[in-house]
PDB file of C-alpha atoms and ligand atoms in Angstrom:
ATOM      1  CA  UNK A   1       4.408  23.315   6.803  1.00 52.00           C
ATOM      2  CA  UNK A   2       5.263  22.037   3.359  1.00 77.00           C
ATOM      3  CA  UNK A   3       5.206  18.378   4.286  1.00 89.00           C
ATOM      4  CA  UNK A   4       2.096  18.304   6.418  1.00 88.00           C
ATOM      5  CA  UNK A   5      -0.350  16.905   3.877  1.00 88.00           C
ATOM      6  CA  UNK A   6       2.014  14.079   3.042  1.00 93.00           C
ATOM      7  CA  UNK A   7       2.659  13.288   6.681  1.00 93.00           C
ATOM      8  CA  UNK A   8      -1.045  13.287   7.510  1.00 88.00           C
ATOM      9  CA  UNK A   9      -1.501  10.499   4.967  1.00 87.00           C
ATOM     10  CA  UNK A  10       1.026   8.209   6.632  1.00 89.00           C
ATOM     11  CA  UNK A  11      -0.491   5.125   8.329  1.00 85.00           C
ATOM     12  CA  UNK A  12       0.732   6.058  11.836  1.00 87.00           C
ATOM     13  CA  UNK A  13      -1.016   9.425  11.567  1.00 90.00           C
ATOM     14  CA  UNK A  14      -4.390   7.829  10.840  1.00 87.00           C
ATOM     15  CA  UNK A  15      -3.863   5.963  14.054  1.00 87.00           C
ATOM     16  CA  UNK A  16      -3.570   9.191  16.042  1.00 89.00           C
ATOM     17  CA  UNK A  17      -6.627  10.705  14.379  1.00 88.00           C
ATOM     18  CA  UNK A  18      -8.558   7.565  15.306  1.00 87.00           C
ATOM     19  CA  UNK A  19      -7.313   7.714  18.893  1.00 84.00           C
ATOM     20  CA  UNK A  20      -8.369  11.307  19.217  1.00 83.00           C
ATOM     21  CA  UNK A  21     -11.808  10.505  17.794  1.00 81.00           C
ATOM     22  CA  UNK A  22     -12.170   7.792  20.444  1.00 80.00           C
ATOM     23  CA  UNK A  23     -10.929  10.172  23.150  1.00 76.00           C
ATOM     24  CA  UNK A  24      -8.062   7.779  23.888  1.00 69.00           C
ATOM     25  CA  UNK A  25      -5.693  10.581  24.524  1.00 64.00           C
ATOM     26  CA  UNK A  26      -4.117   9.993  27.899  1.00 63.00           C
ATOM     27  CA  UNK A  27      -0.951   8.489  26.553  1.00 87.00           C
ATOM     28  CA  UNK A  28       2.761   8.743  26.101  1.00 94.00           C
ATOM     29  CA  UNK A  29       4.468   7.974  22.817  1.00 96.00           C
ATOM     30  CA  UNK A  30       8.005   7.593  21.606  1.00 97.00           C
ATOM     31  CA  UNK A  31       8.945   8.206  17.980  1.00 97.00           C
ATOM     32  CA  UNK A  32      12.226   6.819  16.707  1.00 94.00           C
ATOM     33  CA  UNK A  33      14.046   7.063  13.381  1.00 91.00           C
ATOM     34  CA  UNK A  34      17.569   8.122  12.365  1.00 85.00           C
ATOM     35  CA  UNK A  35      16.566  11.580  11.093  1.00 90.00           C
ATOM     36  CA  UNK A  36      15.915  14.434  13.510  1.00 92.00           C
ATOM     37  CA  UNK A  37      14.035  16.614  11.062  1.00 94.00           C
ATOM     38  CA  UNK A  38      11.611  13.876  10.023  1.00 96.00           C
ATOM     39  CA  UNK A  39      10.861  13.337  13.714  1.00 97.00           C
ATOM     40  CA  UNK A  40      10.284  17.042  14.278  1.00 96.00           C
ATOM     41  CA  UNK A  41       7.920  17.414  11.326  1.00 95.00           C
ATOM     42  CA  UNK A  42       5.955  14.306  12.268  1.00 96.00           C
ATOM     43  CA  UNK A  43       5.560  15.139  15.949  1.00 96.00           C
ATOM     44  CA  UNK A  44       4.439  18.677  15.070  1.00 95.00           C
ATOM     45  CA  UNK A  45       1.709  17.132  12.909  1.00 95.00           C
ATOM     46  CA  UNK A  46       0.683  14.900  15.804  1.00 95.00           C
ATOM     47  CA  UNK A  47       0.547  17.966  18.078  1.00 96.00           C
ATOM     48  CA  UNK A  48      -1.864  19.553  15.601  1.00 94.00           C
ATOM     49  CA  UNK A  49      -3.995  16.427  15.410  1.00 93.00           C
ATOM     50  CA  UNK A  50      -4.536  16.626  19.165  1.00 92.00           C
ATOM     51  CA  UNK A  51      -4.897  20.407  19.512  1.00 93.00           C
ATOM     52  CA  UNK A  52      -6.682  21.469  16.320  1.00 93.00           C
ATOM     53  CA  UNK A  53     -10.365  20.672  15.844  1.00 91.00           C
ATOM     54  CA  UNK A  54      -9.744  19.704  12.226  1.00 90.00           C
ATOM     55  CA  UNK A  55      -6.711  17.505  12.946  1.00 89.00           C
ATOM     56  CA  UNK A  56      -4.339  20.104  11.566  1.00 88.00           C
ATOM     57  CA  UNK A  57      -5.774  20.074   8.060  1.00 80.00           C
ATOM     58  CA  UNK A  58      -6.943  23.670   8.106  1.00 88.00           C
ATOM     59  CA  UNK A  59      -4.166  26.078   9.125  1.00 87.00           C
ATOM     60  CA  UNK A  60      -6.513  27.652  11.675  1.00 93.00           C
ATOM     61  CA  UNK A  61      -5.311  30.042  14.427  1.00 94.00           C
ATOM     62  CA  UNK A  62      -4.618  26.995  16.640  1.00 94.00           C
ATOM     63  CA  UNK A  63      -2.415  25.442  13.957  1.00 93.00           C
ATOM     64  CA  UNK A  64      -0.607  28.725  13.482  1.00 94.00           C
ATOM     65  CA  UNK A  65       0.025  29.046  17.211  1.00 95.00           C
ATOM     66  CA  UNK A  66       1.470  25.527  17.252  1.00 95.00           C
ATOM     67  CA  UNK A  67       3.746  26.386  14.371  1.00 92.00           C
ATOM     68  CA  UNK A  68       5.159  29.546  15.855  1.00 92.00           C
ATOM     69  CA  UNK A  69       5.524  27.920  19.270  1.00 92.00           C
ATOM     70  CA  UNK A  70       3.051  30.176  21.075  1.00 95.00           C
ATOM     71  CA  UNK A  71       0.273  27.688  21.857  1.00 96.00           C
ATOM     72  CA  UNK A  72      -0.164  27.698  25.652  1.00 95.00           C
ATOM     73  CA  UNK A  73      -1.061  23.981  25.769  1.00 95.00           C
ATOM     74  CA  UNK A  74       2.077  22.854  23.986  1.00 96.00           C
ATOM     75  CA  UNK A  75       5.127  22.601  26.245  1.00 96.00           C
ATOM     76  CA  UNK A  76       8.374  21.850  24.455  1.00 97.00           C
ATOM     77  CA  UNK A  77      11.539  20.454  26.007  1.00 97.00           C
ATOM     78  CA  UNK A  78      14.504  20.524  26.480  1.00 97.00           C
ATOM     79  CA  UNK A  79      14.694  24.161  27.477  1.00 95.00           C
ATOM     80  CA  UNK A  80      18.489  23.979  27.268  1.00 94.00           C
ATOM     81  CA  UNK A  81      20.800  21.713  25.274  1.00 92.00           C
ATOM     82  CA  UNK A  82      19.598  18.384  26.632  1.00 95.00           C
ATOM     83  CA  UNK A  83      16.600  17.257  28.664  1.00 97.00           C
ATOM     84  CA  UNK A  84      17.512  17.887  32.328  1.00 97.00           C
ATOM     85  CA  UNK A  85      16.170  17.187  35.800  1.00 96.00           C
ATOM     86  CA  UNK A  86      15.149  20.853  35.826  1.00 97.00           C
ATOM     87  CA  UNK A  87      13.015  20.189  32.729  1.00 97.00           C
ATOM     88  CA  UNK A  88      11.430  17.236  34.530  1.00 95.00           C
ATOM     89  CA  UNK A  89      10.634  19.487  37.515  1.00 94.00           C
ATOM     90  CA  UNK A  90       9.158  22.044  35.156  1.00 95.00           C
ATOM     91  CA  UNK A  91       6.893  19.350  33.668  1.00 94.00           C
ATOM     92  CA  UNK A  92       5.655  18.292  37.112  1.00 90.00           C
ATOM     93  CA  UNK A  93       4.893  21.910  37.921  1.00 90.00           C
ATOM     94  CA  UNK A  94       3.032  22.670  34.689  1.00 90.00           C
ATOM     95  CA  UNK A  95       1.425  19.426  33.604  1.00 85.00           C
ATOM     96  CA  UNK A  96      -1.156  19.434  36.387  1.00 84.00           C
ATOM     97  CA  UNK A  97      -2.468  22.865  35.439  1.00 89.00           C
ATOM     98  CA  UNK A  98      -5.585  22.725  33.268  1.00 89.00           C
ATOM     99  CA  UNK A  99      -5.132  23.218  29.512  1.00 91.00           C
ATOM    100  CA  UNK A 100      -6.033  26.760  28.467  1.00 92.00           C
ATOM    101  CA  UNK A 101      -7.402  26.456  24.937  1.00 91.00           C
ATOM    102  CA  UNK A 102      -7.741  22.751  24.200  1.00 89.00           C
ATOM    103  CA  UNK A 103      -8.903  19.574  25.859  1.00 87.00           C
ATOM    104  CA  UNK A 104      -5.359  18.316  26.171  1.00 87.00           C
ATOM    105  CA  UNK A 105      -1.949  19.491  27.102  1.00 92.00           C
ATOM    106  CA  UNK A 106       0.957  18.240  25.028  1.00 95.00           C
ATOM    107  CA  UNK A 107       4.467  17.722  26.318  1.00 96.00           C
ATOM    108  CA  UNK A 108       6.899  17.459  23.416  1.00 97.00           C
ATOM    109  CA  UNK A 109      10.380  16.204  24.301  1.00 98.00           C
ATOM    110  CA  UNK A 110      13.004  16.318  21.579  1.00 97.00           C
ATOM    111  CA  UNK A 111      16.130  14.153  21.409  1.00 95.00           C
ATOM    112  CA  UNK A 112      15.687  12.405  24.728  1.00 96.00           C
ATOM    113  CA  UNK A 113      18.787  10.295  23.969  1.00 92.00           C
ATOM    114  CA  UNK A 114      20.984  13.317  24.747  1.00 91.00           C
ATOM    115  CA  UNK A 115      19.898  13.440  28.379  1.00 94.00           C
ATOM    116  CA  UNK A 116      21.483  11.920  31.474  1.00 95.00           C
ATOM    117  CA  UNK A 117      20.172   8.771  33.179  1.00 95.00           C
ATOM    118  CA  UNK A 118      19.311  10.945  36.159  1.00 96.00           C
ATOM    119  CA  UNK A 119      17.070  13.218  34.085  1.00 96.00           C
ATOM    120  CA  UNK A 120      15.476  10.225  32.374  1.00 97.00           C
ATOM    121  CA  UNK A 121      14.752   8.612  35.740  1.00 96.00           C
ATOM    122  CA  UNK A 122      13.061  11.785  36.867  1.00 96.00           C
ATOM    123  CA  UNK A 123      10.957  11.685  33.715  1.00 96.00           C
ATOM    124  CA  UNK A 124      10.169   8.035  34.407  1.00 96.00           C
ATOM    125  CA  UNK A 125       8.601   9.034  37.735  1.00 94.00           C
ATOM    126  CA  UNK A 126       6.211  11.335  35.870  1.00 93.00           C
ATOM    127  CA  UNK A 127       5.403   8.702  33.264  1.00 94.00           C
ATOM    128  CA  UNK A 128       4.574   6.198  35.988  1.00 92.00           C
ATOM    129  CA  UNK A 129       1.707   8.371  37.198  1.00 87.00           C
ATOM    130  CA  UNK A 130       0.914  10.722  34.332  1.00 85.00           C
ATOM    131  CA  UNK A 131      -1.287  13.745  34.997  1.00 83.00           C
ATOM    132  CA  UNK A 132      -4.764  13.793  33.424  1.00 81.00           C
ATOM    133  CA  UNK A 133      -5.286  15.169  29.924  1.00 84.00           C
ATOM    134  CA  UNK A 134      -1.576  15.211  29.234  1.00 92.00           C
ATOM    135  CA  UNK A 135      -0.109  13.616  26.128  1.00 93.00           C
ATOM    136  CA  UNK A 136       3.596  12.979  25.973  1.00 96.00           C
ATOM    137  CA  UNK A 137       5.283  12.987  22.575  1.00 97.00           C
ATOM    138  CA  UNK A 138       8.932  12.041  22.861  1.00 98.00           C
ATOM    139  CA  UNK A 139      11.361  11.557  20.024  1.00 97.00           C
ATOM    140  CA  UNK A 140      14.847  10.180  19.581  1.00 96.00           C
ATOM    141  CA  UNK A 141      17.281   9.358  16.801  1.00 91.00           C
ATOM    142  CA  UNK A 142      18.847   6.687  19.008  1.00 89.00           C
ATOM    143  CA  UNK A 143      16.397   4.677  21.057  1.00 92.00           C
ATOM    144  CA  UNK A 144      19.260   2.559  22.468  1.00 89.00           C
ATOM    145  CA  UNK A 145      20.315   5.555  24.524  1.00 90.00           C
ATOM    146  CA  UNK A 146      16.911   5.927  26.130  1.00 95.00           C
ATOM    147  CA  UNK A 147      16.592   3.912  29.356  1.00 96.00           C
ATOM    148  CA  UNK A 148      14.654   0.715  28.748  1.00 96.00           C
ATOM    149  CA  UNK A 149      12.540   1.477  31.811  1.00 96.00           C
ATOM    150  CA  UNK A 150      11.455   4.715  30.123  1.00 97.00           C
ATOM    151  CA  UNK A 151      10.849   3.046  26.747  1.00 96.00           C
ATOM    152  CA  UNK A 152       8.686   0.385  28.396  1.00 96.00           C
ATOM    153  CA  UNK A 153       6.349   3.131  29.643  1.00 95.00           C
ATOM    154  CA  UNK A 154       5.861   4.532  26.155  1.00 95.00           C
ATOM    155  CA  UNK A 155       3.914   3.456  23.089  1.00 94.00           C
ATOM    156  CA  UNK A 156       6.450   3.089  20.315  1.00 94.00           C
ATOM    157  CA  UNK A 157       5.491   4.697  17.023  1.00 93.00           C
ATOM    158  CA  UNK A 158       7.063   3.051  14.039  1.00 81.00           C
ATOM    159  CA  UNK A 159       8.221   5.964  11.895  1.00 90.00           C
ATOM    160  CA  UNK A 160       8.604   4.468   8.454  1.00 89.00           C
ATOM    161  CA  UNK A 161      10.506   6.447   5.814  1.00 92.00           C
ATOM    162  CA  UNK A 162       8.521   8.104   3.025  1.00 95.00           C
ATOM    163  CA  UNK A 163       8.262   5.967  -0.095  1.00 94.00           C
ATOM    164  CA  UNK A 164      10.017   7.275  -3.174  1.00 92.00           C
ATOM    165  CA  UNK A 165       6.832   8.410  -4.914  1.00 95.00           C
ATOM    166  CA  UNK A 166       5.787  10.515  -1.913  1.00 95.00           C
ATOM    167  CA  UNK A 167       9.305  11.887  -1.460  1.00 96.00           C
ATOM    168  CA  UNK A 168       9.359  13.040  -5.080  1.00 95.00           C
ATOM    169  CA  UNK A 169       6.086  14.904  -4.575  1.00 95.00           C
ATOM    170  CA  UNK A 170       7.279  16.459  -1.313  1.00 96.00           C
ATOM    171  CA  UNK A 171      10.388  17.869  -2.970  1.00 96.00           C
ATOM    172  CA  UNK A 172       8.930  18.544  -6.409  1.00 95.00           C
ATOM    173  CA  UNK A 173      10.001  22.207  -6.265  1.00 94.00           C
ATOM    174  CA  UNK A 174      13.660  21.053  -6.221  1.00 94.00           C
ATOM    175  CA  UNK A 175      13.283  19.054  -9.419  1.00 93.00           C
ATOM    176  CA  UNK A 176      15.820  21.233 -11.246  1.00 92.00           C
ATOM    177  CA  UNK A 177      18.441  21.020  -8.489  1.00 89.00           C
ATOM    178  CA  UNK A 178      21.532  19.220  -9.828  1.00 81.00           C
ATOM    179  CA  UNK A 179      21.456  16.845  -6.843  1.00 84.00           C
ATOM    180  CA  UNK A 180      17.759  16.010  -7.099  1.00 90.00           C
ATOM    181  CA  UNK A 181      18.247  12.416  -8.285  1.00 86.00           C
ATOM    182  CA  UNK A 182      21.016  11.848  -5.763  1.00 82.00           C
ATOM    183  CA  UNK A 183      18.711  13.139  -3.018  1.00 88.00           C
ATOM    184  CA  UNK A 184      15.847  10.927  -4.116  1.00 90.00           C
ATOM    185  CA  UNK A 185      18.028   7.815  -4.243  1.00 82.00           C
ATOM    186  CA  UNK A 186      20.275   8.353  -1.228  1.00 77.00           C
ATOM    187  CA  UNK A 187      18.149   9.985   1.438  1.00 82.00           C
ATOM    188  CA  UNK A 188      16.465   6.755   2.556  1.00 83.00           C
ATOM    189  CA  UNK A 189      13.114   8.513   2.533  1.00 92.00           C
ATOM    190  CA  UNK A 190      13.886  11.006   5.311  1.00 93.00           C
ATOM    191  CA  UNK A 191      13.167  14.739   5.135  1.00 95.00           C
ATOM    192  CA  UNK A 192      16.341  16.033   6.787  1.00 92.00           C
ATOM    193  CA  UNK A 193      18.622  13.805   4.716  1.00 88.00           C
ATOM    194  CA  UNK A 194      16.914  14.905   1.509  1.00 92.00           C
ATOM    195  CA  UNK A 195      17.235  18.586   2.383  1.00 92.00           C
ATOM    196  CA  UNK A 196      20.884  18.208   3.302  1.00 86.00           C
ATOM    197  CA  UNK A 197      21.704  16.712  -0.082  1.00 87.00           C
ATOM    198  CA  UNK A 198      19.792  19.456  -1.869  1.00 91.00           C
ATOM    199  CA  UNK A 199      20.811  22.599  -0.011  1.00 90.00           C
ATOM    200  CA  UNK A 200      23.441  22.097   2.690  1.00 86.00           C
ATOM    201  CA  UNK A 201      27.082  23.113   2.148  1.00 84.00           C
ATOM    202  CA  UNK A 202      28.258  20.658   4.788  1.00 86.00           C
ATOM    203  CA  UNK A 203      26.728  17.866   2.800  1.00 84.00           C
ATOM    204  CA  UNK A 204      28.737  18.957  -0.228  1.00 84.00           C
ATOM    205  CA  UNK A 205      31.920  18.809   1.825  1.00 89.00           C
ATOM    206  CA  UNK A 206      30.968  15.273   2.836  1.00 92.00           C
ATOM    207  CA  UNK A 207      30.206  14.452  -0.775  1.00 89.00           C
ATOM    208  CA  UNK A 208      33.743  15.546  -1.669  1.00 90.00           C
ATOM    209  CA  UNK A 209      35.266  13.504   1.165  1.00 94.00           C
ATOM    210  CA  UNK A 210      33.354  10.421   0.019  1.00 95.00           C
ATOM    211  CA  UNK A 211      34.417  11.007  -3.548  1.00 93.00           C
ATOM    212  CA  UNK A 212      38.080  11.211  -2.497  1.00 94.00           C
ATOM    213  CA  UNK A 213      37.790   8.016  -0.479  1.00 95.00           C
ATOM    214  CA  UNK A 214      36.133   6.102  -3.307  1.00 95.00           C
ATOM    215  CA  UNK A 215      38.464   7.373  -6.027  1.00 93.00           C
ATOM    216  CA  UNK A 216      41.778   8.052  -4.254  1.00 91.00           C
ATOM    217  CA  UNK A 217      42.147   5.777  -1.234  1.00 91.00           C
ATOM    218  CA  UNK A 218      44.815   3.334  -2.413  1.00 86.00           C
ATOM    219  CA  UNK A 219      46.711   1.903   0.577  1.00 86.00           C
ATOM    220  CA  UNK A 220      46.605   1.693   4.342  1.00 84.00           C
ATOM    221  CA  UNK A 221      49.266   4.393   4.694  1.00 86.00           C
ATOM    222  CA  UNK A 222      46.886   6.905   3.141  1.00 87.00           C
ATOM    223  CA  UNK A 223      43.988   6.041   5.486  1.00 89.00           C
ATOM    224  CA  UNK A 224      45.371   8.643   7.874  1.00 88.00           C
ATOM    225  CA  UNK A 225      44.639  11.377   5.285  1.00 89.00           C
ATOM    226  CA  UNK A 226      40.935  10.612   5.508  1.00 89.00           C
ATOM    227  CA  UNK A 227      40.488  10.202   9.244  1.00 87.00           C
ATOM    228  CA  UNK A 228      38.216  12.859  10.717  1.00 87.00           C
ATOM    229  CA  UNK A 229      38.839  13.465  14.429  1.00 85.00           C
ATOM    230  CA  UNK A 230      35.602  14.194  16.304  1.00 87.00           C
ATOM    231  CA  UNK A 231      33.431  13.358  13.324  1.00 90.00           C
ATOM    232  CA  UNK A 232      29.840  14.449  13.990  1.00 90.00           C
ATOM    233  CA  UNK A 233      26.866  12.154  13.498  1.00 87.00           C
ATOM    234  CA  UNK A 234      25.593  14.126  10.523  1.00 85.00           C
ATOM    235  CA  UNK A 235      29.066  14.118   8.894  1.00 90.00           C
ATOM    236  CA  UNK A 236      29.305  10.391   9.517  1.00 93.00           C
ATOM    237  CA  UNK A 237      25.850   9.751   8.046  1.00 88.00           C
ATOM    238  CA  UNK A 238      26.465  11.965   5.031  1.00 87.00           C
ATOM    239  CA  UNK A 239      29.867  10.510   4.154  1.00 93.00           C
ATOM    240  CA  UNK A 240      28.607   6.944   4.499  1.00 93.00           C
ATOM    241  CA  UNK A 241      25.533   7.628   2.396  1.00 88.00           C
ATOM    242  CA  UNK A 242      27.622   9.229  -0.313  1.00 90.00           C
ATOM    243  CA  UNK A 243      30.149   6.413  -0.310  1.00 94.00           C
ATOM    244  CA  UNK A 244      27.378   3.886  -0.586  1.00 92.00           C
ATOM    245  CA  UNK A 245      25.743   5.537  -3.573  1.00 90.00           C
ATOM    246  CA  UNK A 246      29.144   5.988  -5.264  1.00 94.00           C
ATOM    247  CA  UNK A 247      30.114   2.336  -4.831  1.00 95.00           C
ATOM    248  CA  UNK A 248      26.692   1.395  -6.136  1.00 94.00           C
ATOM    249  CA  UNK A 249      27.390   3.570  -9.185  1.00 93.00           C
ATOM    250  CA  UNK A 250      30.739   1.855  -9.747  1.00 95.00           C
ATOM    251  CA  UNK A 251      28.865  -1.465  -9.691  1.00 95.00           C
ATOM    252  CA  UNK A 252      26.407  -0.112 -12.294  1.00 95.00           C
ATOM    253  CA  UNK A 253      29.298   0.987 -14.509  1.00 96.00           C
ATOM    254  CA  UNK A 254      30.892  -2.439 -14.222  1.00 94.00           C
ATOM    255  CA  UNK A 255      27.637  -4.010 -15.375  1.00 94.00           C
ATOM    256  CA  UNK A 256      27.472  -1.624 -18.326  1.00 94.00           C
ATOM    257  CA  UNK A 257      24.428   0.153 -16.942  1.00 92.00           C
ATOM    258  CA  UNK A 258      25.827   3.684 -17.273  1.00 92.00           C
ATOM    259  CA  UNK A 259      22.341   5.179 -17.532  1.00 89.00           C
ATOM    260  CA  UNK A 260      21.533   4.061 -13.955  1.00 88.00           C
ATOM    261  CA  UNK A 261      24.400   6.037 -12.378  1.00 88.00           C
ATOM    262  CA  UNK A 262      23.114   8.450  -9.726  1.00 84.00           C
ATOM    263  CA  UNK A 263      26.217  10.602  -9.155  1.00 86.00           C
ATOM    264  CA  UNK A 264      26.290  11.831 -12.727  1.00 82.00           C
ATOM    265  CA  UNK A 265      28.429  14.883 -12.010  1.00 81.00           C
ATOM    266  CA  UNK A 266      31.413  12.652 -11.125  1.00 88.00           C
ATOM    267  CA  UNK A 267      30.792   9.840 -13.593  1.00 91.00           C
ATOM    268  CA  UNK A 268      34.201  10.264 -15.282  1.00 92.00           C
ATOM    269  CA  UNK A 269      35.980   9.848 -11.881  1.00 92.00           C
ATOM    270  CA  UNK A 270      33.938   6.745 -11.158  1.00 94.00           C
ATOM    271  CA  UNK A 271      34.690   5.294 -14.582  1.00 94.00           C
ATOM    272  CA  UNK A 272      38.379   5.649 -13.836  1.00 92.00           C
ATOM    273  CA  UNK A 273      38.194   3.528 -10.688  1.00 91.00           C
ATOM    274  CA  UNK A 274      35.882   0.782 -11.922  1.00 90.00           C
ATOM    275  CA  UNK A 275      38.801  -1.443 -12.952  1.00 89.00           C
ATOM    276  CA  UNK A 276      40.288  -1.289  -9.446  1.00 90.00           C
ATOM    277  CA  UNK A 277      37.331  -3.192  -7.966  1.00 90.00           C
ATOM    278  CA  UNK A 278      35.811  -6.554  -8.735  1.00 92.00           C
ATOM    279  CA  UNK A 279      32.020  -6.690  -8.589  1.00 93.00           C
ATOM    280  CA  UNK A 280      32.336  -9.051  -5.631  1.00 93.00           C
ATOM    281  CA  UNK A 281      34.492  -6.494  -3.795  1.00 94.00           C
ATOM    282  CA  UNK A 282      31.970  -3.709  -4.348  1.00 95.00           C
ATOM    283  CA  UNK A 283      29.111  -5.848  -3.060  1.00 94.00           C
ATOM    284  CA  UNK A 284      31.138  -6.652   0.048  1.00 95.00           C
ATOM    285  CA  UNK A 285      32.096  -3.019   0.594  1.00 96.00           C
ATOM    286  CA  UNK A 286      28.479  -1.872   0.380  1.00 95.00           C
ATOM    287  CA  UNK A 287      27.595  -4.516   2.959  1.00 94.00           C
ATOM    288  CA  UNK A 288      30.430  -3.312   5.234  1.00 94.00           C
ATOM    289  CA  UNK A 289      29.128   0.249   5.044  1.00 94.00           C
ATOM    290  CA  UNK A 290      25.666  -1.014   6.006  1.00 91.00           C
ATOM    291  CA  UNK A 291      27.112  -2.903   8.971  1.00 91.00           C
ATOM    292  CA  UNK A 292      29.059   0.139  10.188  1.00 90.00           C
ATOM    293  CA  UNK A 293      25.936   2.247   9.843  1.00 86.00           C
ATOM    294  CA  UNK A 294      24.130  -0.084  12.229  1.00 83.00           C
ATOM    295  CA  UNK A 295      27.036  -0.121  14.674  1.00 82.00           C
ATOM    296  CA  UNK A 296      26.925   3.654  15.108  1.00 79.00           C
ATOM    297  CA  UNK A 297      24.191   3.114  17.659  1.00 76.00           C
ATOM    298  CA  UNK A 298      26.541   1.220  19.955  1.00 77.00           C
ATOM    299  CA  UNK A 299      28.959   3.024  22.236  1.00 76.00           C
ATOM    300  CA  UNK A 300      31.970   2.872  19.904  1.00 83.00           C
ATOM    301  CA  UNK A 301      33.305   6.271  18.847  1.00 88.00           C
ATOM    302  CA  UNK A 302      32.245   7.338  15.363  1.00 91.00           C
ATOM    303  CA  UNK A 303      35.813   8.314  14.447  1.00 91.00           C
ATOM    304  CA  UNK A 304      37.047   4.809  15.293  1.00 91.00           C
ATOM    305  CA  UNK A 305      34.213   3.191  13.366  1.00 92.00           C
ATOM    306  CA  UNK A 306      34.994   5.365  10.395  1.00 94.00           C
ATOM    307  CA  UNK A 307      38.698   4.531  10.503  1.00 93.00           C
ATOM    308  CA  UNK A 308      38.045   0.796  10.743  1.00 92.00           C
ATOM    309  CA  UNK A 309      35.654   1.051   7.790  1.00 95.00           C
ATOM    310  CA  UNK A 310      38.380   2.559   5.611  1.00 95.00           C
ATOM    311  CA  UNK A 311      40.827  -0.190   6.588  1.00 94.00           C
ATOM    312  CA  UNK A 312      38.124  -2.786   5.883  1.00 93.00           C
ATOM    313  CA  UNK A 313      37.439  -1.358   2.452  1.00 94.00           C
ATOM    314  CA  UNK A 314      41.105  -1.687   1.503  1.00 93.00           C
ATOM    315  CA  UNK A 315      41.201  -5.261   2.796  1.00 92.00           C
ATOM    316  CA  UNK A 316      38.161  -6.235   0.741  1.00 92.00           C
ATOM    317  CA  UNK A 317      39.549  -4.458  -2.295  1.00 87.00           C
ATOM    318  CA  UNK A 318      42.768  -6.521  -2.193  1.00 86.00           C
ATOM    319  CA  UNK A 319      41.223  -9.816  -1.130  1.00 85.00           C
ATOM    320  CA  UNK A 320      38.740  -9.752  -4.010  1.00 77.00           C
ATOM    321  CA  UNK A 321      41.185  -8.947  -6.770  1.00 73.00           C
TER     322      UNK A 321
HETATM  323 ZN1   ZN B 401      -6.094  23.804  12.748  1.00 51.91          ZN
END
């Protein structure tokens, strides 16, 4: 794993290494942050800390088994699309069997927020009387959708984003990618976000959508051209991130700080729109985008949130003339 050495240096990882050293391993943890891939990479490192004798620093046969998913003491769920009551039954059946190669058995549950209340309640029963030598590692990009009764049984791990210096080192081999600076500035320190900006076509479509909104959205009648029915979470995240960095660039241009513009490939487009916005309007718009970003974790549909954001942007733009 490319990122392992950087992850192992994060403060929360030292905590796990310490816990293992003290044999405080009978536990259940929940990891939460907005980026799925960061959560995956981090929990895989934690799995190695608990299963590998050298805390995952050595790429030994144990580490390799973990990586290719063939370690008998690592059970990964969900087996299907979302964690189900069947998965919970499977855990009950398997968790009480002795570990085969290690001292502990690890149950890794991905994206628990996608599962039904019924399945989560079934899991809760297991967490209330956990089997011996079993460590639960559960992750979610939306902790608000995990039952509070389940969360209260788990130790919450604060997954902080990587700082910009570390992120630069992690992605050093992309230094010549035309979007490298954009990725460094706009990915909020998360692995999946960074990768999407650097190599994902879908991100580039979102980049284009954001660019059209920032440079071409003129009146409420044209909002309809930019509405995306059934917008996915990753589309939503990507468009918002792009819009935010573009509005920030417009603000830089207005202040005469052209050299601080991140989206350099579209700088001429951004220069054209800078007169349409007052600095006050841009500041307000960036704040609105932040607010909408937070609201995505409520039960409002993403498409509706997105539409109301566009209407809001136009309002601010005209009010702050
Ligand atoms: Zn190892």
